[in-house]
PDB file of C-alpha atoms in Angstrom:
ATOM      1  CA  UNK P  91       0.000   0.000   0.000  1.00  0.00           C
ATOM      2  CA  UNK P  92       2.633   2.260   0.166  1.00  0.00           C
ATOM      3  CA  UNK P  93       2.751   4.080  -3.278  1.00  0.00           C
ATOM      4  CA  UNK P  94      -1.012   4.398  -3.093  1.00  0.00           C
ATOM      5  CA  UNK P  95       0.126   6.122   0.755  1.00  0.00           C
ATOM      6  CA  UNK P  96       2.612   8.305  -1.010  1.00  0.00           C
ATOM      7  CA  UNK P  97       0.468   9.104  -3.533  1.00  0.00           C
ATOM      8  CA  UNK P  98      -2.304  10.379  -1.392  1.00  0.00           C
ATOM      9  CA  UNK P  99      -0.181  12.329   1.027  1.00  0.00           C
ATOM     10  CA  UNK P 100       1.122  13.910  -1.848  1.00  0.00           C
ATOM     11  CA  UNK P 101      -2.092  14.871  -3.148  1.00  0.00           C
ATOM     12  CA  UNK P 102      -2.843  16.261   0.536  1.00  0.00           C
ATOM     13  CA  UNK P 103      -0.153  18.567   0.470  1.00  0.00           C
ATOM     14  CA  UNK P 104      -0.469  20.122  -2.926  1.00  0.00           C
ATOM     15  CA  UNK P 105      -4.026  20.989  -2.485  1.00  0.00           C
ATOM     16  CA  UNK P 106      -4.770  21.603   1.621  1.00  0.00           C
ATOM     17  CA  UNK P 107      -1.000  21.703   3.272  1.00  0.00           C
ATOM     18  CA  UNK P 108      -0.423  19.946   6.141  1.00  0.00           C
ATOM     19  CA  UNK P 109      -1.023  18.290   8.713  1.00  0.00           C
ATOM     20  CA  UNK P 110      -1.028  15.382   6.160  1.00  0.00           C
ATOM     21  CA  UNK P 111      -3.289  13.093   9.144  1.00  0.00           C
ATOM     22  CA  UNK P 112      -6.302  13.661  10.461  1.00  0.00           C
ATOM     23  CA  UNK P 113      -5.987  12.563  14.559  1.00  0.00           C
ATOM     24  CA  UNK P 114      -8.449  12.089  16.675  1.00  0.00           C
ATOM     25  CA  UNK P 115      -9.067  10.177  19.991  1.00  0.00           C
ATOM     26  CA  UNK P 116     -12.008   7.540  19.838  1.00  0.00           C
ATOM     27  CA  UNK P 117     -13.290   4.715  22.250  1.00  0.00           C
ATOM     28  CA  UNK P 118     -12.216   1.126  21.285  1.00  0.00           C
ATOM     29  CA  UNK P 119     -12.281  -2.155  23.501  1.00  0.00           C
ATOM     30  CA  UNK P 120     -13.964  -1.759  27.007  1.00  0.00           C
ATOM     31  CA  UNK P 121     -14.030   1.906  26.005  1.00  0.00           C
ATOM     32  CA  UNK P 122     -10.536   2.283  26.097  1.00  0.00           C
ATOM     33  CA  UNK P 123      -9.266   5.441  24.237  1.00  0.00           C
ATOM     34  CA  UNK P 124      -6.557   5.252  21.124  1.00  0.00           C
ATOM     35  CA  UNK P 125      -5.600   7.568  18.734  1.00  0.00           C
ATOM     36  CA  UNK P 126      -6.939   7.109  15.427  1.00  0.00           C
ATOM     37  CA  UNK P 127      -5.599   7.690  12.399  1.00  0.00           C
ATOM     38  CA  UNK P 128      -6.866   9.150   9.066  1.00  0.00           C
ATOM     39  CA  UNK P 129      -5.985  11.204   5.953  1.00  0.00           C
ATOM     40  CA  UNK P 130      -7.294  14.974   6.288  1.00  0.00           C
ATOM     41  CA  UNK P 131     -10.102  15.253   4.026  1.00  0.00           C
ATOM     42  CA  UNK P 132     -11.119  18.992   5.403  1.00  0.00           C
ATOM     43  CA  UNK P 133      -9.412  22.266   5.486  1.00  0.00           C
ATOM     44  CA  UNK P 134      -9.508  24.417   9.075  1.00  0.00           C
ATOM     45  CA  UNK P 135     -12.247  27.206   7.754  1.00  0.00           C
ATOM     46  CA  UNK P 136     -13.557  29.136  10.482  1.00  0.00           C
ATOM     47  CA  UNK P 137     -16.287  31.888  10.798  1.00  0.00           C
ATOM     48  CA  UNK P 138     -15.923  35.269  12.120  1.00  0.00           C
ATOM     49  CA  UNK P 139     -16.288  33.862  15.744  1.00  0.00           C
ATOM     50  CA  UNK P 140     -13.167  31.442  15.618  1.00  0.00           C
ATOM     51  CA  UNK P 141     -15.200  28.271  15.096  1.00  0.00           C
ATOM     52  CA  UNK P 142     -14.877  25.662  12.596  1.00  0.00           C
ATOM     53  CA  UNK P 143     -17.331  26.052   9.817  1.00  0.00           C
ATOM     54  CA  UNK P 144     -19.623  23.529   9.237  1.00  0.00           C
ATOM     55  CA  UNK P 145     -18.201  20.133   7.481  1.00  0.00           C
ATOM     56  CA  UNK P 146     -19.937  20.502   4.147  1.00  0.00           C
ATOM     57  CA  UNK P 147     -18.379  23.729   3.833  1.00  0.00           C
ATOM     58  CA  UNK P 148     -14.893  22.311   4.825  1.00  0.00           C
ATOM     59  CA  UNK P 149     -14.708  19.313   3.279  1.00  0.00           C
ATOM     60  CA  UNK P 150     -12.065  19.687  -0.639  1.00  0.00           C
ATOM     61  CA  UNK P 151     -13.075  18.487  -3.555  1.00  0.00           C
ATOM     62  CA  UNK P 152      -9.745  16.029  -2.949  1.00  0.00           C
ATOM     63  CA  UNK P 153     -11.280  15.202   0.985  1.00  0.00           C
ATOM     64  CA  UNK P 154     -14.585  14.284  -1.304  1.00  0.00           C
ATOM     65  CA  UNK P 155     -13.231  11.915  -3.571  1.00  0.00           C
ATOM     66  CA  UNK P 156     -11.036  10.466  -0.811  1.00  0.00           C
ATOM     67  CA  UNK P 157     -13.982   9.832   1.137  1.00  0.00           C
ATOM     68  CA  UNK P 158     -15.632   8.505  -1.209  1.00  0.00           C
ATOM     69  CA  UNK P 159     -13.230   5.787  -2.141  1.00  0.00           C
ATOM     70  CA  UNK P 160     -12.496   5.357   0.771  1.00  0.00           C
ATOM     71  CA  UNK P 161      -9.025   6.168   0.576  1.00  0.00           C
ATOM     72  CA  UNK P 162      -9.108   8.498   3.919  1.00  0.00           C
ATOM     73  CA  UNK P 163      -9.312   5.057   6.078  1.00  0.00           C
ATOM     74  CA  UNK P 164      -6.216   3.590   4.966  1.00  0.00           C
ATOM     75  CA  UNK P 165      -3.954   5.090   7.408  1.00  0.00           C
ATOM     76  CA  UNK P 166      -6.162   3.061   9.674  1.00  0.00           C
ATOM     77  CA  UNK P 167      -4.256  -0.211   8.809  1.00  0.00           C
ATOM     78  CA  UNK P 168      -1.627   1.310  11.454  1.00  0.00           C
ATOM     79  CA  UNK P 169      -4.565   1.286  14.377  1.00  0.00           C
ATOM     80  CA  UNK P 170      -5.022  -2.368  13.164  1.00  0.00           C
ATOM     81  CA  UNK P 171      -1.469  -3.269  13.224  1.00  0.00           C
ATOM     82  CA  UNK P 172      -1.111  -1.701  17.122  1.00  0.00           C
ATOM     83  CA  UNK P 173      -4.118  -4.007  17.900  1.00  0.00           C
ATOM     84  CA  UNK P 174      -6.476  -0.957  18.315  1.00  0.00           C
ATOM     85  CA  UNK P 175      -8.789  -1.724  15.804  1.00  0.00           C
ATOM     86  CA  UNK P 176      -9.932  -5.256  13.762  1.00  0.00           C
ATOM     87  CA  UNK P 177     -10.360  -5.406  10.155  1.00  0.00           C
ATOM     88  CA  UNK P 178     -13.815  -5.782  10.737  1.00  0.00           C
ATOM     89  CA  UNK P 179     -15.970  -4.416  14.149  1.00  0.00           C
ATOM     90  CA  UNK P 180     -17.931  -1.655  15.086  1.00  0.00           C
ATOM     91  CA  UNK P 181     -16.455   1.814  13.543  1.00  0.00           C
ATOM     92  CA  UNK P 182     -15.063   3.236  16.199  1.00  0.00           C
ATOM     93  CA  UNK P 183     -17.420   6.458  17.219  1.00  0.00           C
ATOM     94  CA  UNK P 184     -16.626  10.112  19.237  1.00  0.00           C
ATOM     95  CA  UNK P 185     -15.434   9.890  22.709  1.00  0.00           C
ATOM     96  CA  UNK P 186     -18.558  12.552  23.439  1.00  0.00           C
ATOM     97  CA  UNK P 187     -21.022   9.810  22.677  1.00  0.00           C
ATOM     98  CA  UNK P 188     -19.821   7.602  25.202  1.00  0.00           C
ATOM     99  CA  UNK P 189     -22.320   8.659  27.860  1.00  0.00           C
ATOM    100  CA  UNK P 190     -25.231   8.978  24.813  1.00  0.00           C
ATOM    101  CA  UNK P 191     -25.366   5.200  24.439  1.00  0.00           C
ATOM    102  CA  UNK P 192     -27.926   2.541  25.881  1.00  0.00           C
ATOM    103  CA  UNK P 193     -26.600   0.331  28.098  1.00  0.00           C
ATOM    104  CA  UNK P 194     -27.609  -2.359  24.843  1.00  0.00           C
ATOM    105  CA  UNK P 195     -25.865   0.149  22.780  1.00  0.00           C
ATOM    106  CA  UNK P 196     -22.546   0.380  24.568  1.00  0.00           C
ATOM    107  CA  UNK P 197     -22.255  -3.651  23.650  1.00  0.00           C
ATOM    108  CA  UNK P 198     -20.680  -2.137  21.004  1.00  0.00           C
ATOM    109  CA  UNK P 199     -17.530  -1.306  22.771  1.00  0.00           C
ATOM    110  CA  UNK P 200     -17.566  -5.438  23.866  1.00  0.00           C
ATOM    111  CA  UNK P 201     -14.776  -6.163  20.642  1.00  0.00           C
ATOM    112  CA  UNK P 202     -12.312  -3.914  19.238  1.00  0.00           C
ATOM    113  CA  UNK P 203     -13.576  -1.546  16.620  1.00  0.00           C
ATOM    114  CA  UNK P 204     -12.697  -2.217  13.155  1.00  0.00           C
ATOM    115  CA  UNK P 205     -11.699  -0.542   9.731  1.00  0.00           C
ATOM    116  CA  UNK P 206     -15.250  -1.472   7.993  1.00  0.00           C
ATOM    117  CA  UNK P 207     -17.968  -3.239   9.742  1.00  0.00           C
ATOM    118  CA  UNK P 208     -21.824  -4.970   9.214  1.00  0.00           C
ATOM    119  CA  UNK P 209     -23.207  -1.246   9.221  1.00  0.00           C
ATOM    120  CA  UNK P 210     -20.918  -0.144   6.350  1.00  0.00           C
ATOM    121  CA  UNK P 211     -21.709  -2.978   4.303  1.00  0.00           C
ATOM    122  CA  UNK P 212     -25.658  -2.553   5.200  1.00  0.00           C
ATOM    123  CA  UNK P 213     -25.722   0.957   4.486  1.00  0.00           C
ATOM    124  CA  UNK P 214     -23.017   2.727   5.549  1.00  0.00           C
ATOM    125  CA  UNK P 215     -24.003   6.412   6.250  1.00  0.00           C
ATOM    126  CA  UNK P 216     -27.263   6.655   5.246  1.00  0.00           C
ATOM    127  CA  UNK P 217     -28.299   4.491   8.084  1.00  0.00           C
ATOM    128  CA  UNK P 218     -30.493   5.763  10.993  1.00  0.00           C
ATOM    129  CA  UNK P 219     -27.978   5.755  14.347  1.00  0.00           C
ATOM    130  CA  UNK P 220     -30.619   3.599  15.854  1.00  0.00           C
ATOM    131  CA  UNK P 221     -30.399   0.779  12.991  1.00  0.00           C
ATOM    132  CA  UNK P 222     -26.040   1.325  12.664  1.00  0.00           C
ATOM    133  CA  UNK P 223     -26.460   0.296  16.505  1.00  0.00           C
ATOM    134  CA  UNK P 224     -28.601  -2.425  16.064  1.00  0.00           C
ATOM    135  CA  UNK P 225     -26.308  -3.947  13.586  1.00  0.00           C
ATOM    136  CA  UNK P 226     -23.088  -3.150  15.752  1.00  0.00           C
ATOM    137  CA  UNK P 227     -24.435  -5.376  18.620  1.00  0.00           C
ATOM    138  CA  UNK P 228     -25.671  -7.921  16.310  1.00  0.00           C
ATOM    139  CA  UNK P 229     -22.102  -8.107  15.054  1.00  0.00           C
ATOM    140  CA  UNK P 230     -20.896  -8.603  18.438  1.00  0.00           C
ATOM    141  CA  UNK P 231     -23.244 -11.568  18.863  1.00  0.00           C
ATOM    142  CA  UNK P 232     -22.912 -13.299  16.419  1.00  0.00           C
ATOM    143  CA  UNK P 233     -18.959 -12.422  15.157  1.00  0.00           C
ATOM    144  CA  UNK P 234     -17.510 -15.981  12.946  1.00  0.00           C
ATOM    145  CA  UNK P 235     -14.582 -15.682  10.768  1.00  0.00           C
ATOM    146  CA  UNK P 236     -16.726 -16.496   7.957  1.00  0.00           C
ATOM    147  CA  UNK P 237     -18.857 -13.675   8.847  1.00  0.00           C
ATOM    148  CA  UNK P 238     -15.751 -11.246   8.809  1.00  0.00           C
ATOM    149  CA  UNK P 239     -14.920 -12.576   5.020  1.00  0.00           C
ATOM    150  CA  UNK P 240     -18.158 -11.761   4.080  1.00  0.00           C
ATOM    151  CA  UNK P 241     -18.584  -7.893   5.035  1.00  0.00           C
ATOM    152  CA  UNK P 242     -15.022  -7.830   4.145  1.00  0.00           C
ATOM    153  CA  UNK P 243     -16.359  -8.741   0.448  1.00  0.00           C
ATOM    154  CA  UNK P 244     -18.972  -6.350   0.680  1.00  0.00           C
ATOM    155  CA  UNK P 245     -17.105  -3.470   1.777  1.00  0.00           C
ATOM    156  CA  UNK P 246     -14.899  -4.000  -1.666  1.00  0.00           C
ATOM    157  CA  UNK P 247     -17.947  -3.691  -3.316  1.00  0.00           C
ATOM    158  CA  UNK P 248     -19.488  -0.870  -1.496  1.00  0.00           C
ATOM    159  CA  UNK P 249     -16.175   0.757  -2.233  1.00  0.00           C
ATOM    160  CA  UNK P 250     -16.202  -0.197  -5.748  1.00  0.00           C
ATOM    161  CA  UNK P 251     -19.838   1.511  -5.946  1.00  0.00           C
ATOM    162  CA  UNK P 252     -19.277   4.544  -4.030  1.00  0.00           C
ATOM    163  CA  UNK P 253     -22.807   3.971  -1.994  1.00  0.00           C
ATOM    164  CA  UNK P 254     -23.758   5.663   1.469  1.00  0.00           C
ATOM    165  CA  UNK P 255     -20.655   7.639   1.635  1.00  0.00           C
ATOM    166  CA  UNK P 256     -23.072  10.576   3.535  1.00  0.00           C
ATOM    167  CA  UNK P 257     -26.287  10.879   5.335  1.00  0.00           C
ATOM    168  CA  UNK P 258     -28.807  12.281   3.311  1.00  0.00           C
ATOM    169  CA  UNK P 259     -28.613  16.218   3.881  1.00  0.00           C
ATOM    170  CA  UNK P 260     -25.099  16.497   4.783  1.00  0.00           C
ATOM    171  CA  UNK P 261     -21.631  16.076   3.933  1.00  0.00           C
ATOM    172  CA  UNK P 262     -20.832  13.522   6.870  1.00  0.00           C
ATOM    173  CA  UNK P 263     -23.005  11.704   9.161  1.00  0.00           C
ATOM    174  CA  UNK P 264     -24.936  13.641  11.517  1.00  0.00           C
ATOM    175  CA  UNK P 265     -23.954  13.405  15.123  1.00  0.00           C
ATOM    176  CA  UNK P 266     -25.410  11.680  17.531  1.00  0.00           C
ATOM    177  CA  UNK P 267     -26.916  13.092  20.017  1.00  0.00           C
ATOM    178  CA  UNK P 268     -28.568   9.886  22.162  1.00  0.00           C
ATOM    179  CA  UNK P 269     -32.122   7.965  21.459  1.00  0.00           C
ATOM    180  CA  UNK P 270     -33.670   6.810  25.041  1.00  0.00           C
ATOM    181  CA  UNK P 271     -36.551   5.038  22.959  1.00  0.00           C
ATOM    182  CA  UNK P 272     -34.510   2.305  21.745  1.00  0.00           C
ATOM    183  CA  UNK P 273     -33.626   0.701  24.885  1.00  0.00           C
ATOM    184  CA  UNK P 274     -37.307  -0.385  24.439  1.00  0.00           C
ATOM    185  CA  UNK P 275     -37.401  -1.665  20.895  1.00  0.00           C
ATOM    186  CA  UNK P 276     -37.263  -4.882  19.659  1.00  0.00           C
ATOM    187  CA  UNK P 277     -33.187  -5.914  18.770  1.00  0.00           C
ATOM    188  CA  UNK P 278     -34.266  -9.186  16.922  1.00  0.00           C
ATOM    189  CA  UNK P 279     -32.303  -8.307  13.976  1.00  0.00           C
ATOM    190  CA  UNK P 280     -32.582 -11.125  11.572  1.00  0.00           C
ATOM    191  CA  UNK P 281     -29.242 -11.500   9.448  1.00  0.00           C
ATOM    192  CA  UNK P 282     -29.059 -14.907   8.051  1.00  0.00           C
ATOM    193  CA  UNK P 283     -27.724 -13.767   4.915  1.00  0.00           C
ATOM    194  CA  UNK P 284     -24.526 -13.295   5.856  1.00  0.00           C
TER     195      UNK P 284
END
């Protein structure tokens, strides 16, 4: 991967200057905190009040196609290698959201996070919070190696396809900002076709 690397940092620095990395502290295993690591796919805009304009207005036409291969994860691989992160898991979520989770919800945090995961390959951003959870702690129940193969497959695809890299109505997904109904839903989720 490292000419595609090279390439892409390259590409970084001729259009938004450095840093070349996006870094960012997110919950993995039992909640435990790592640094993650991405390429920067936004520039550092800010209004007249010193705040960071919204994403949509931040994100480059270079941080768009990134995203939307996919490319902006692959600095990720080095999270895998430390043992933060699987290959596949749960995407590994804001440190703020921690206390926004269901106790069902937090189940999530029960593996280590990985680089794509059942929710990408179900619908990646354009999935609800409430269903991305759903399929998180489904994953968790019912994790196989076969399984792993399988969304593995499908995230080549989704790549391939360029589907549900946003939530409808904005650049990124929307944040999320805690659901107390869903601790009494039903979490049958029935996957057998993975």
């Amino acid at each position: 991967m490292a000419p595609v690397l090279a390439l892409v940092a390259v590409f970084i620095v001729l259009t938004m200057g450095r840093p070349i990395l996006f870094r960012q502290n997110r919950p993995g295993y039992r909640e435990r905190l790592f640094q993650l690591f991405k390429f920067r796919t936004m520039n550092e805009k800010k209004d007249a009040g010193g705040r960071l304009l919204p994403d949509e207005n931040r994100l480059t036409p270079v941080g768009r196609f990134l995203r939307s291969t996919s490319l902006d994860e692959l600095p990720e691989l080095w999270n895998v290698l430390k043992g933060d992160m699987s290959l596949v898991g749960p995407r590994p979520l804001l440190p703020r959201y921690l206390d926004r989770y269901t106790a069902e919800q937090n189940r999530r945090h029960e593996i280590r996070p990985g680089l794509t995961g059942l929710a990408q390959v179900s619908g990646r951003n354009i999935l609800s919070w409430e269903d991305r959870f759903l399929l998180d702690v489904w994953y968790v129940d019912h994790v196989t190696l076969w399984l792993d193969i399988k969304i593995l497959w499908r995230t080549l695809l989704q790549v391939l396809l360029r589907k549900g890299i946003s939530h409808p109505g904005s650049a990124t997904m929307q944040e999320f900002l805690g659901n107390p109904s869903i601790a009494e839903k039903n979490h049958h989720t029935d996957h057998q076709d993975f």
